[in-house]
Coordinates of C-alpha atoms in Angstrom, one line a residue:
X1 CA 135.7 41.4 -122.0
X2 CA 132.3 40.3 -122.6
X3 CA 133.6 36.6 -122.3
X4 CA 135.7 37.0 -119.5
X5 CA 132.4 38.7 -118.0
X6 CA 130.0 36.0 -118.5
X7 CA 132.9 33.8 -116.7
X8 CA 132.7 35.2 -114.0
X9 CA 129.4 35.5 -113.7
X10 CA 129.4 31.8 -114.3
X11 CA 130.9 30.9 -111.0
X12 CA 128.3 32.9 -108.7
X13 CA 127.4 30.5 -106.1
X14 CA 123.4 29.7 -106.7
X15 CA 122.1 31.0 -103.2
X16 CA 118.7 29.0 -102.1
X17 CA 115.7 31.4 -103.7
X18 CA 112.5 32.2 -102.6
X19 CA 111.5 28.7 -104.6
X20 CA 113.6 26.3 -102.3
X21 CA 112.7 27.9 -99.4
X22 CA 108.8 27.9 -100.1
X23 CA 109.2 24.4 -101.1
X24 CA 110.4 23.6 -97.5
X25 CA 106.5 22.8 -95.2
X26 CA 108.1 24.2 -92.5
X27 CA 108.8 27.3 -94.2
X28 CA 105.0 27.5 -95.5
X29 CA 104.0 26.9 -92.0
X30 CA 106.1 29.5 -90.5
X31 CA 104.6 32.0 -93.0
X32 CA 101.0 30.6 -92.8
X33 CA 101.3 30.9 -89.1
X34 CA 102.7 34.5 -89.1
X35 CA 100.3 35.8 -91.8
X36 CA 97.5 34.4 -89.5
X37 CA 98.4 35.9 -86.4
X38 CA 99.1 38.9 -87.6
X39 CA 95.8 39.7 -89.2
X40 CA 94.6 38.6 -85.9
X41 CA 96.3 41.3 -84.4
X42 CA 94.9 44.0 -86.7
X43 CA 91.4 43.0 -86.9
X44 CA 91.3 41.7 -83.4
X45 CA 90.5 45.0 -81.3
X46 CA 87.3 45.2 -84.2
X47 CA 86.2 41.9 -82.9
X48 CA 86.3 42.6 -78.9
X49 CA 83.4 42.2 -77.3
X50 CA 83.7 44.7 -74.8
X51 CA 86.0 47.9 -74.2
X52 CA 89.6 46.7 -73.2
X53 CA 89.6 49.0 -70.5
X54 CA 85.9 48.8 -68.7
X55 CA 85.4 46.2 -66.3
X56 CA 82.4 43.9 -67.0
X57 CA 82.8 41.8 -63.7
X58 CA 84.0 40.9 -60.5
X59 CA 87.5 40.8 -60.5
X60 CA 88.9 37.1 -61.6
X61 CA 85.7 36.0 -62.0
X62 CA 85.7 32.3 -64.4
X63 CA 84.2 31.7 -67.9
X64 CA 80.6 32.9 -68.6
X65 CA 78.5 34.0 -71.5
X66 CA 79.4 37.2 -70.6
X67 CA 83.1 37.0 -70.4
X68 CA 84.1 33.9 -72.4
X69 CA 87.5 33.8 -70.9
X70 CA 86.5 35.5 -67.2
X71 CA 88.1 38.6 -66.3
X72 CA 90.9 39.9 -65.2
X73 CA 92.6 41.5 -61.6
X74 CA 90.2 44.4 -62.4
X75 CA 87.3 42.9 -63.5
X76 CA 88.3 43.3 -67.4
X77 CA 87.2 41.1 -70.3
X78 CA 90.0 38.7 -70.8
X79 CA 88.9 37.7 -74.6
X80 CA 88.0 41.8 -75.3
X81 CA 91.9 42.6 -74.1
X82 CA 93.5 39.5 -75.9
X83 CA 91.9 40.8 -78.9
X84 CA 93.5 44.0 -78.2
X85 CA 96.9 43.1 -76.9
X86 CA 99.0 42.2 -80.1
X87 CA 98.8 45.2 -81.4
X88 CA 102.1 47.3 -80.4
X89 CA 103.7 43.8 -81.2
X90 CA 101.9 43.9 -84.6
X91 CA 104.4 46.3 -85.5
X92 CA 107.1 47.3 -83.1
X93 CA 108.8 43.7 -83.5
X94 CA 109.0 43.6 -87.4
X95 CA 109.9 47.1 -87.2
X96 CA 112.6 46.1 -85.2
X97 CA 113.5 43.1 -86.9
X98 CA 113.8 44.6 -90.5
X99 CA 115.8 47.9 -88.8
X100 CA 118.4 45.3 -87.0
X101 CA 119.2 42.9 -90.1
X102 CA 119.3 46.0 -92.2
X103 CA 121.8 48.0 -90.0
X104 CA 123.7 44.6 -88.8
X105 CA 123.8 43.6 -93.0
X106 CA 124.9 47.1 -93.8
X107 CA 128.2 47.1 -91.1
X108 CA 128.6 43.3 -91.9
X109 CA 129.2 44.2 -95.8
X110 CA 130.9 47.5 -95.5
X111 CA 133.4 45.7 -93.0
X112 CA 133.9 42.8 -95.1
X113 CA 134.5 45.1 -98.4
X114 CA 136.6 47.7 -97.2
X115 CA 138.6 45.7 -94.3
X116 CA 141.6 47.3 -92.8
X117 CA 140.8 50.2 -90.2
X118 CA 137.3 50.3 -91.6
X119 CA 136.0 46.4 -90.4
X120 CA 138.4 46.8 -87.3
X121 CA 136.5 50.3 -86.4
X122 CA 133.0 48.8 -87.4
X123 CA 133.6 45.0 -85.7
X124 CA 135.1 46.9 -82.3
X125 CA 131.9 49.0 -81.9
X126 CA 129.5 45.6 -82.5
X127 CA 132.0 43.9 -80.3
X128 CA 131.2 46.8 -76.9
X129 CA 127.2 46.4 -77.6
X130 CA 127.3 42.2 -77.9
X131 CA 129.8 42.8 -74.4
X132 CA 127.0 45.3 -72.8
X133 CA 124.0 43.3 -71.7
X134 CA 121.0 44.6 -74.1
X135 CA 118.4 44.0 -71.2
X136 CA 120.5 46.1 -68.8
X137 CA 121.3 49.2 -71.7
X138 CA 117.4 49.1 -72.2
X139 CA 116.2 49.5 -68.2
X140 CA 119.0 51.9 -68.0
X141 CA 117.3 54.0 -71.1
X142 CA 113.8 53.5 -70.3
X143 CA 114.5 54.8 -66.7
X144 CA 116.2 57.8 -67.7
X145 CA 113.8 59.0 -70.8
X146 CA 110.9 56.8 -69.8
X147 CA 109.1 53.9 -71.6
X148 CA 108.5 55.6 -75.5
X149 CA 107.7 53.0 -77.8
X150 CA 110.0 54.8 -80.5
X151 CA 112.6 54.0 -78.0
X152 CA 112.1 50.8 -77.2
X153 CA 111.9 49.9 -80.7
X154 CA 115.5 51.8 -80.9
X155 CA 116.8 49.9 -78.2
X156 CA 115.9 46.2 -79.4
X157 CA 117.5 46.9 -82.7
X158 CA 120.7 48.2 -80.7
X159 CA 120.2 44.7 -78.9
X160 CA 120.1 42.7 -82.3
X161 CA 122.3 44.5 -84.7
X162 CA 125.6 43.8 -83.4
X163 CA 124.9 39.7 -83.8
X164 CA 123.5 40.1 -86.9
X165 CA 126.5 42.2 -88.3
X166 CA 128.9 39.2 -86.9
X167 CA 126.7 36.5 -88.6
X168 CA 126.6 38.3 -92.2
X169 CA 129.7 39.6 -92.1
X170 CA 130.9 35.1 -91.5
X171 CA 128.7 34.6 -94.6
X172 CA 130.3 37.5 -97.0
X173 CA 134.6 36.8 -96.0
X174 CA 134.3 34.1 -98.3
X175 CA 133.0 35.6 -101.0
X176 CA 135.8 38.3 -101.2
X177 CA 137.8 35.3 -103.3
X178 CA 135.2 34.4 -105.7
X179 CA 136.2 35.4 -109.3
X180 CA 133.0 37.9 -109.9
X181 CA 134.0 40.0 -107.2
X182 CA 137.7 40.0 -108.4
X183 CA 136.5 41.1 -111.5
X184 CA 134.3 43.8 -110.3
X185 CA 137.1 45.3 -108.5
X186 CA 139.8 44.9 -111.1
X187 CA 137.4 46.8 -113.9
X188 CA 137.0 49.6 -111.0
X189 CA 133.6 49.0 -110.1
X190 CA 132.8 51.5 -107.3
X191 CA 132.9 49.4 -104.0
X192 CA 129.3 50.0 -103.2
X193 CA 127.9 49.1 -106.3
X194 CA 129.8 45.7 -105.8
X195 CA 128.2 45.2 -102.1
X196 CA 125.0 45.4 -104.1
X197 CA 125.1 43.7 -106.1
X198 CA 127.4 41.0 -106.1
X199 CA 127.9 40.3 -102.2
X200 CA 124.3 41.2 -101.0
X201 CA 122.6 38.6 -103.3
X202 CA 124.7 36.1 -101.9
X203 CA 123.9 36.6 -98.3
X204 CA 120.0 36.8 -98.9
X205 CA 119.4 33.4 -97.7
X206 CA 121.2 33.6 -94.3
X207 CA 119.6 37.4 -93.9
X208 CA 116.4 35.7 -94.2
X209 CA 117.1 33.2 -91.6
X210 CA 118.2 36.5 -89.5
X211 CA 115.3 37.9 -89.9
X212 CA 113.1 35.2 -88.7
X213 CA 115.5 34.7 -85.5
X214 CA 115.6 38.6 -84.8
X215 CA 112.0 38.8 -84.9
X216 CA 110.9 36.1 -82.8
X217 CA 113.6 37.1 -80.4
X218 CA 112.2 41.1 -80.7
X219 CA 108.6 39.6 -79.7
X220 CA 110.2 38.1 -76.6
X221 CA 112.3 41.2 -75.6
X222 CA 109.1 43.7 -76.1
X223 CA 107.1 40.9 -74.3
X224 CA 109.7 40.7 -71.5
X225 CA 109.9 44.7 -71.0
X226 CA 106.0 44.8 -70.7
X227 CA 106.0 42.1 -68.1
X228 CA 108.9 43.8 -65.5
X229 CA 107.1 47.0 -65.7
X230 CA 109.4 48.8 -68.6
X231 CA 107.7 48.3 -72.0
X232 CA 103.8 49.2 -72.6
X233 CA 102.3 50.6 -69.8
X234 CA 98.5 50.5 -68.0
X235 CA 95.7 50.7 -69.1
X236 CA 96.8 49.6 -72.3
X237 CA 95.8 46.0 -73.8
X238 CA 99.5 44.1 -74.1
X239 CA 100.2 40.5 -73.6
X240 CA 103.1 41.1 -71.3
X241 CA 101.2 43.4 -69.8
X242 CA 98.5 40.8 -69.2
X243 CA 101.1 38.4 -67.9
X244 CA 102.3 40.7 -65.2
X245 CA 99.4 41.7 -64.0
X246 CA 97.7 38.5 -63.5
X247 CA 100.1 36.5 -62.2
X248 CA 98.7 36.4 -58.7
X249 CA 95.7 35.3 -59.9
X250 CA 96.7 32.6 -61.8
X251 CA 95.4 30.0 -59.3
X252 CA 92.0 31.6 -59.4
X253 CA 91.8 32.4 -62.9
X254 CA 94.2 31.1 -65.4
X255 CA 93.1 32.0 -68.8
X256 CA 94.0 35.7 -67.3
X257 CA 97.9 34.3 -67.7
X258 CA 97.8 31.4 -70.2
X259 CA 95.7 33.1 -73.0
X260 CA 98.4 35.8 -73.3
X261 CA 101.0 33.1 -73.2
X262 CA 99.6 31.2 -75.9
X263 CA 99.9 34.4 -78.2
X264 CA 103.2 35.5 -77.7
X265 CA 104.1 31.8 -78.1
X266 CA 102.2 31.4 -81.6
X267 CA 103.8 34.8 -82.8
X268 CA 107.1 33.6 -82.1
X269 CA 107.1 30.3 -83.5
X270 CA 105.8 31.6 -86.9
X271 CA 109.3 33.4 -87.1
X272 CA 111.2 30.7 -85.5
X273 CA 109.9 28.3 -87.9
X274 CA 110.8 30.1 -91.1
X275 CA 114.3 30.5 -90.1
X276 CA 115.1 27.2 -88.9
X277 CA 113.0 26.0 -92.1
X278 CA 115.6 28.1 -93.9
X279 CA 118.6 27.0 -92.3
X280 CA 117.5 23.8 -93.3
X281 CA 117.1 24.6 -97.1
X282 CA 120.5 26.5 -97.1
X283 CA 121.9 23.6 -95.8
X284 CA 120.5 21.2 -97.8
X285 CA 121.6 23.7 -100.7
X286 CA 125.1 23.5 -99.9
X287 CA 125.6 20.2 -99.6
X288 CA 124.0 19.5 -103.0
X289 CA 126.9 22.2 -104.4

């Protein structure tokens, strides 16, 4: 048994590890890029110059030594509330991130495993939510119970799940005919134990490219919610926020508008980076298999 174990074992496919993918410069970048901005986000409203929420000026008012990046529609510090505006984003989009590659993994590898009326009952229901428009589900929530940043975090990981699930759940079919989950299931190794540890490993490298998709697509959807009026709300410091409500002024003053831009736009290229980087490596991987 011991033999026919280690043959088994033998013919696991060598999934691209955290090596490969470190190895990649676009990958390092990504990380680099993310790492930075994040610790921007959390030391940031220690470094503002001035109270997010007073006004220092007239309103719109250009560059000077007392606002380096003029003020905004109400006479705000620009730089002071950039410093202060990442911060919901600091954690609501890898919140939602992780919870939507976790839950999409999770009904990917159950439906894959277990097939029959179980991947039919599972696929059907990620099917509905792919089919209902995730920007129209979340104005209809946030207009009913109002704009609570648990639920808004709820309903960008009922927005990203579903693709996720369809995604993995590509990735782990194939793996059903390799000879180490045959064995597992013909020496009676409980099912979940086998999603664990033999299908699970094998779709870390495309959950990590999910998870640097799903996070730079959560920054835009919590971005895109603050700037129609439905994610954080005034007087808070949020870079939608900051978008929307210096628009009009962009002629007049446009750091208002740009510097907020250039944020959200940094934030999400650090996760777009490391999974495109990924994709890359896996793909490279494969076709030196």
């Amino acid at each position: 048994m011991e033999t026919t174990l280690a043959m088994a074992k033998a013919g696991r496919p060598r999934a691209a590890g955290w090596q490969r993918l470190t190895g990649s410069a676009q990958v390092r970048f990504g990380i680099v890029l993310l790492v930075a901005m994040t610790l921007l986000i959390v030391v940031g409203p220690y470094l503002a110059p001035h109270d997010p929420a007073a006004p220092v000026g007239k309103p719109y008012a250009p560059p000077s030594a007392i606002a380096w990046l003029g003020t905004d529609n109400l006479g705000r510090d620009v730089l002071s509330r950039l410093l202060a505006g990442g911060i919901y984003l600091a954690w609501m989009a890898p919140v939602a991130a992780v919870a939507s590659v976790t839950i999409g993994a999770t009904i990917a590898l159950f439906a894959t495993y277990y097939g029959g009326w179980v991947d039919l009952a599972l696929m059907r229901v990620t099917d509905v939510l792919l089919a209902f428009p995730g920007l129209l589900l979340t104005l209809l929530c946030v207009s009913v119970f109002g704009p609570e940043l648990y639920l808004l975090v709820i309903l960008v990981v009922l927005t990203l799940a579903p693709g996720v699930a369809r995604v993995i759940r590509g990735a782990a079919v194939p793996l059903l005919r390799q000879e180490y989950v045959l064995w597992a299931r013909a020496v009676g190794t409980p099912g979940p134990v086998i999603i664990l540890r033999e299908l699970l490993p094998n779709v870390s490298s495309p959950l990590l490219v999910e998870l640097g998709l799903r996070l730079s697509w959560a920054v835009g959807i919590l971005s895109s919610m603050s700037f129609i009026g439905y994610g954080i709300q005034p007087p808070a410091a949020d870079w939608g926020l900051m978008v929307s409500e210096n628009g009009n002024g962009l002629g007049t003053q446009p750091f208002a508008v740009l510097a907020p831009i250039v944020m959200i736009v940094l934030y999400t290229i650090g996760g777009s980076m490391i999974a495109e980087g990924s994709a890359r490596v896996i793909a490279r991987t494969e076709g030196e298999a």
